[in-house]
């Protein structure tokens, strides 16, 4: 008679999730020093085994080129020895960050003498679904380990060889440091069915974080029974108020739009108060032209376009909801600050909105009424970022309201539990 | 030609959700004083219009009796003038609690001079799906209003007349206080389809909180695309360690199990260390017998049953996962603290687990390894409660790890946003 393990009847994805859950239970009580040692071992191993990683990555890059992938995406996919060193250095930075686990979030002695403490604990098993950036594999593993979580990584099939090599190196280092290697796993299988299983592994996986394009995120949000943290989509607005310093307004507009166009905190729509439009728009349109930005303009902005160097096209309603991620911006003139807020509330993805104003009253009203992860006053939308906010690292930018909102650092990868300590206390 | 409003093509549930979203935008920036005035107006109106409420409730009660509903459930459903007064008094208590909105959760000046503040904001629109307790209608409305949220209430059809009367009174009071009456709405329609629409209203409803039995909660968790906070199910454990004061252990066991059996923080399983079983179990079984509790015992507990007054039946594997909510308890002897932890990790719903011990080392290990919303040391499981924890009020007890865990007070009904203030700061 052969003995069947209960694992034998499970799919590979479910098996991986069970192993992750067991690893998470081992990780949760570990003190910081042990986790940091494992992170430093990972960084060392990445450097020692760079050749193996770069070689595996070359397979992915060759296949991408064969498939006619754009050079921009090939560049994101490519790992060089320098880039591997930079990734290793990021892992060392994570080791240097404070450990969120064990932090007492609140605590008090209750009137009956019971001591109550709310303490940070790891979430447990974190699933990350992401696109073709192999550095995410290492970043996510490092942040999850530091916060005491096991991680299930589901990268793009176009980076499969790179991810396999990176996870092999990470697991060897984690195991060598005496931690369970199953704390870091690639989700087995490359089919859509294996993603679906991951999304249905409620009770095994504690949270799923999709990182990537809008359609990936929509699929995960709709189909997952595991709780999801929605990330990323950024239809960010810059609103130039009636009272605004024109130089500041131009500088913030150009920085928000053109500093880096492919990122979620880049501006996608400009709104201008009608009282400042005649002064501001000619300068803004010229500056956007210089930055190589095409303006998708409403009728009132179009009126200023003829005399400018700008490339201007007429806006359609879709422009107001588009995250271009390119050298394009939608632009409209609004009657008032409140109309700007209404426009934003109607069309925003809730990421970041900036106001440029010299009026304290306008700044206050805008920050009160706009309900996005981040509201910037006289600052570029580009500051919405874990690194810029001083979090030291970022697992993504949540655009939802539950659990975490805005840039997510290590504390956002934790939950809490209450510890109630008495001397035989019972309820009367 | 007749003009069609965009609302005309929507279902009644979607219309209600849109109106709630608009009301939420109006509520969000309101200062505490205005919200408190509305709450006090609700409390007054409940008292002035008690007769109307009690009369409507009588319809529900009569129908419940006709349908042969158990007297325990009829009692939960029944509103008397005294109970309405108590509900009004609870609303006044909520008005007296601090307003979580506007609290600066963290703030700092970044190295570049930008001021960063993370501020509490309302969630927006909160949906509550609950069973036949009309007091939840008022409690939930009061807590949501206080925290600046609009609420969509979906009660049991068996309390429909009561809920309609209560919501009519609340809406009149809210409107009379100058706030949008649509901040408090009953979900229209009594069909299952209307619940399904509520669960699919992602983008309009920000969070759903199901309060009720396990099957209701499972349905909402599985079918909802709106983020859900799972509440309530409590398969709580009391573990008596090798070193424990026997009087304390018996007192905590009996209080955890029998103080009130129908609640989620009542104990459902007793685990006893083998080294103390011979001393403790005879006393425990007699005490359970006196409290009228039937013991579902494993083999090792059964060995002590013959000489006791206890009603004992043999446990089946289902007993380990059952939330009895009755005068029943499962009981087992374990070889060690670590075996107790393993048992708990395997079977718990993650609500509350208590250890009774005189050993500091055991207390520390148990609180580190057990991963439930609340771990109690030498205290009854019955303390896991917003009121007991000093939160002043409770919208439910979350048994999930995301967003909120354990008793949820007003801060758990909020999200945050970041406010970034510069002097024309741009990223270099």
Short mmCIF file of C-alpha atoms in Angstrom, two decimals, chain A residues 21 24-25 28-29 106 108 110-112 114 116-118 121-125 200 202 206-207 221-225 227-230 248 251-252 255-256 259 265 345 366-380 382-385 388-391 400-407 409 411-412 414-428, chain B residues 21 24-25 28-29 106 108 110-112 114 116-118 121-125 200 202 206-207 221-225 227-230 248 251-252 255-256 259 265 345 366-380 382-385 388-391 400-407 409 411-412 414-428:
data_model
loop_
_atom_site.label_atom_id
_atom_site.label_comp_id
_atom_site.label_asym_id
_atom_site.label_seq_id
_atom_site.Cartn_x
_atom_site.Cartn_y
_atom_site.Cartn_z
CA UNK A 21 1.52 29.43 4.45
CA UNK A 24 4.89 32.32 6.78
CA UNK A 25 4.12 30.77 10.16
CA UNK A 28 6.30 35.60 11.62
CA UNK A 29 8.04 35.39 15.03
CA UNK A 106 -1.50 51.60 20.37
CA UNK A 108 -3.24 51.31 27.19
CA UNK A 110 -8.08 49.55 30.55
CA UNK A 111 -10.13 50.78 33.53
CA UNK A 112 -10.40 47.17 34.80
CA UNK A 114 -6.23 44.74 31.66
CA UNK A 116 -4.21 46.14 25.89
CA UNK A 117 -1.61 46.32 23.12
CA UNK A 118 -2.17 46.45 19.35
CA UNK A 121 2.27 41.36 12.64
CA UNK A 122 3.04 40.14 9.11
CA UNK A 123 0.12 39.75 6.70
CA UNK A 124 1.14 36.12 6.07
CA UNK A 125 1.27 35.14 2.38
CA UNK A 200 -9.06 31.90 -5.72
CA UNK A 202 -8.65 32.51 -0.22
CA UNK A 206 -3.75 36.81 2.49
CA UNK A 207 -3.48 39.54 -0.14
CA UNK A 221 -9.95 42.95 -8.97
CA UNK A 222 -12.93 41.33 -10.68
CA UNK A 223 -11.97 37.67 -10.45
CA UNK A 224 -10.11 37.40 -7.15
CA UNK A 225 -11.72 36.10 -3.97
CA UNK A 227 -8.39 40.43 -0.95
CA UNK A 228 -6.68 42.69 -3.50
CA UNK A 229 -4.80 45.95 -3.17
CA UNK A 230 -5.44 47.88 -6.38
CA UNK A 248 5.81 78.23 -10.60
CA UNK A 251 7.54 74.68 -13.89
CA UNK A 252 5.19 72.37 -11.97
CA UNK A 255 7.78 68.65 -14.34
CA UNK A 256 4.51 66.82 -13.63
CA UNK A 259 9.91 64.65 -16.19
CA UNK A 265 2.45 59.89 -11.07
CA UNK A 345 -13.94 63.90 -9.06
CA UNK A 366 -8.78 72.06 -2.85
CA UNK A 367 -7.11 69.77 -0.31
CA UNK A 368 -10.42 69.35 1.55
CA UNK A 369 -12.56 68.58 -1.49
CA UNK A 370 -10.25 66.49 -3.64
CA UNK A 371 -10.35 62.85 -2.58
CA UNK A 372 -7.28 61.17 -4.08
CA UNK A 373 -4.38 59.30 -2.50
CA UNK A 374 -2.28 62.46 -2.67
CA UNK A 375 -3.13 66.14 -3.01
CA UNK A 376 -0.13 68.36 -3.83
CA UNK A 377 -0.07 72.10 -3.18
CA UNK A 378 2.56 73.98 -5.20
CA UNK A 379 4.47 70.77 -5.81
CA UNK A 380 4.83 68.39 -8.74
CA UNK A 382 5.91 63.35 -9.37
CA UNK A 383 6.48 63.38 -5.60
CA UNK A 384 3.91 60.64 -4.96
CA UNK A 385 6.44 57.87 -4.45
CA UNK A 388 10.32 60.55 -2.19
CA UNK A 389 8.06 60.23 0.88
CA UNK A 390 11.00 58.81 2.82
CA UNK A 391 9.62 55.27 3.19
CA UNK A 400 -7.92 52.11 -3.25
CA UNK A 401 -9.18 53.28 0.11
CA UNK A 402 -9.04 50.04 2.11
CA UNK A 403 -5.94 48.99 4.10
CA UNK A 404 -3.39 51.19 2.34
CA UNK A 405 -3.70 54.32 0.23
CA UNK A 406 -0.89 55.94 -1.72
CA UNK A 407 2.72 54.72 -1.67
CA UNK A 409 6.13 50.85 2.39
CA UNK A 411 4.15 48.95 7.44
CA UNK A 412 1.56 48.53 4.66
CA UNK A 414 1.59 44.21 7.90
CA UNK A 415 -1.61 43.66 9.82
CA UNK A 416 -2.04 43.93 13.60
CA UNK A 417 -3.22 41.76 16.44
CA UNK A 418 -4.41 42.70 19.92
CA UNK A 419 -2.75 41.26 22.99
CA UNK A 420 -4.92 41.34 26.10
CA UNK A 421 -3.10 40.62 29.36
CA UNK A 422 -4.93 40.18 32.65
CA UNK A 423 -4.59 38.53 36.05
CA UNK A 424 -7.48 36.14 35.63
CA UNK A 425 -9.88 38.84 34.39
CA UNK A 426 -13.40 37.72 33.48
CA UNK A 427 -16.40 39.73 32.28
CA UNK A 428 -19.14 40.47 34.80
CA UNK B 21 -21.72 58.81 -3.45
CA UNK B 24 -20.57 61.23 0.77
CA UNK B 25 -18.78 64.01 -1.14
CA UNK B 28 -16.50 64.43 3.85
CA UNK B 29 -15.38 68.01 4.59
CA UNK B 106 1.91 60.93 10.42
CA UNK B 108 7.12 65.28 8.60
CA UNK B 110 11.05 65.96 3.91
CA UNK B 111 14.76 66.68 3.32
CA UNK B 112 13.82 68.89 0.31
CA UNK B 114 8.21 69.62 1.37
CA UNK B 116 4.10 65.76 4.13
CA UNK B 117 0.97 64.94 6.12
CA UNK B 118 -1.09 61.74 6.12
CA UNK B 121 -10.56 60.92 5.56
CA UNK B 122 -13.91 59.09 5.36
CA UNK B 123 -14.05 55.88 3.33
CA UNK B 124 -16.94 57.30 1.28
CA UNK B 125 -19.89 54.94 0.86
CA UNK B 200 -21.10 44.56 -7.75
CA UNK B 202 -17.47 48.74 -7.36
CA UNK B 206 -16.17 51.74 -1.12
CA UNK B 207 -16.58 48.85 1.30
CA UNK B 221 -16.88 37.43 0.32
CA UNK B 222 -17.19 35.18 -2.73
CA UNK B 223 -19.49 37.25 -4.91
CA UNK B 224 -18.54 40.83 -4.16
CA UNK B 225 -16.27 42.91 -6.38
CA UNK B 227 -13.90 45.31 -1.14
CA UNK B 228 -15.31 43.42 1.86
CA UNK B 229 -14.43 43.42 5.54
CA UNK B 230 -15.12 39.92 6.81
CA UNK B 248 -8.14 31.10 37.46
CA UNK B 251 -13.08 30.86 36.09
CA UNK B 252 -11.75 31.95 32.69
CA UNK B 255 -16.67 32.94 31.68
CA UNK B 256 -15.37 32.45 28.12
CA UNK B 259 -21.14 34.17 30.14
CA UNK B 265 -16.21 35.96 21.36
CA UNK B 345 -3.72 27.33 13.70
CA UNK B 366 1.71 31.67 22.84
CA UNK B 367 1.22 35.36 22.00
CA UNK B 368 4.04 35.19 19.43
CA UNK B 369 2.86 32.03 17.65
CA UNK B 370 -0.91 32.41 17.69
CA UNK B 371 -2.08 34.56 14.81
CA UNK B 372 -5.64 35.65 15.60
CA UNK B 373 -7.20 39.10 15.94
CA UNK B 374 -6.81 38.87 19.71
CA UNK B 375 -4.63 36.76 21.99
CA UNK B 376 -5.65 36.86 25.66
CA UNK B 377 -3.30 35.97 28.52
CA UNK B 378 -5.07 35.10 31.77
CA UNK B 379 -8.21 36.87 30.60
CA UNK B 380 -11.56 35.74 29.22
CA UNK B 382 -15.21 37.73 26.11
CA UNK B 383 -13.08 40.90 26.26
CA UNK B 384 -12.67 41.07 22.47
CA UNK B 385 -15.20 43.84 21.98
CA UNK B 388 -14.48 46.58 26.35
CA UNK B 389 -11.41 47.86 24.45
CA UNK B 390 -12.53 51.42 25.15
CA UNK B 391 -13.38 52.31 21.53
CA UNK B 400 -9.50 39.39 8.21
CA UNK B 401 -6.03 40.83 8.07
CA UNK B 402 -6.51 43.66 5.58
CA UNK B 403 -7.50 47.20 6.64
CA UNK B 404 -8.89 46.36 10.08
CA UNK B 405 -8.44 43.41 12.41
CA UNK B 406 -10.40 42.80 15.59
CA UNK B 407 -13.02 45.19 16.97
CA UNK B 409 -14.31 51.53 15.96
CA UNK B 411 -10.96 55.06 12.89
CA UNK B 412 -11.54 51.74 11.09
CA UNK B 414 -11.75 55.86 7.60
CA UNK B 415 -9.01 55.85 4.98
CA UNK B 416 -6.20 58.39 4.67
CA UNK B 417 -4.85 60.77 2.07
CA UNK B 418 -1.46 62.41 1.77
CA UNK B 419 -1.15 66.18 1.56
CA UNK B 420 2.10 67.36 0.00
CA UNK B 421 2.82 71.08 0.43
CA UNK B 422 5.73 72.78 -1.30
CA UNK B 423 6.87 76.18 -2.58
CA UNK B 424 6.93 75.26 -6.24
CA UNK B 425 8.88 72.03 -5.66
CA UNK B 426 9.67 69.91 -8.71
CA UNK B 427 11.60 66.66 -9.04
CA UNK B 428 15.13 66.83 -10.40
#
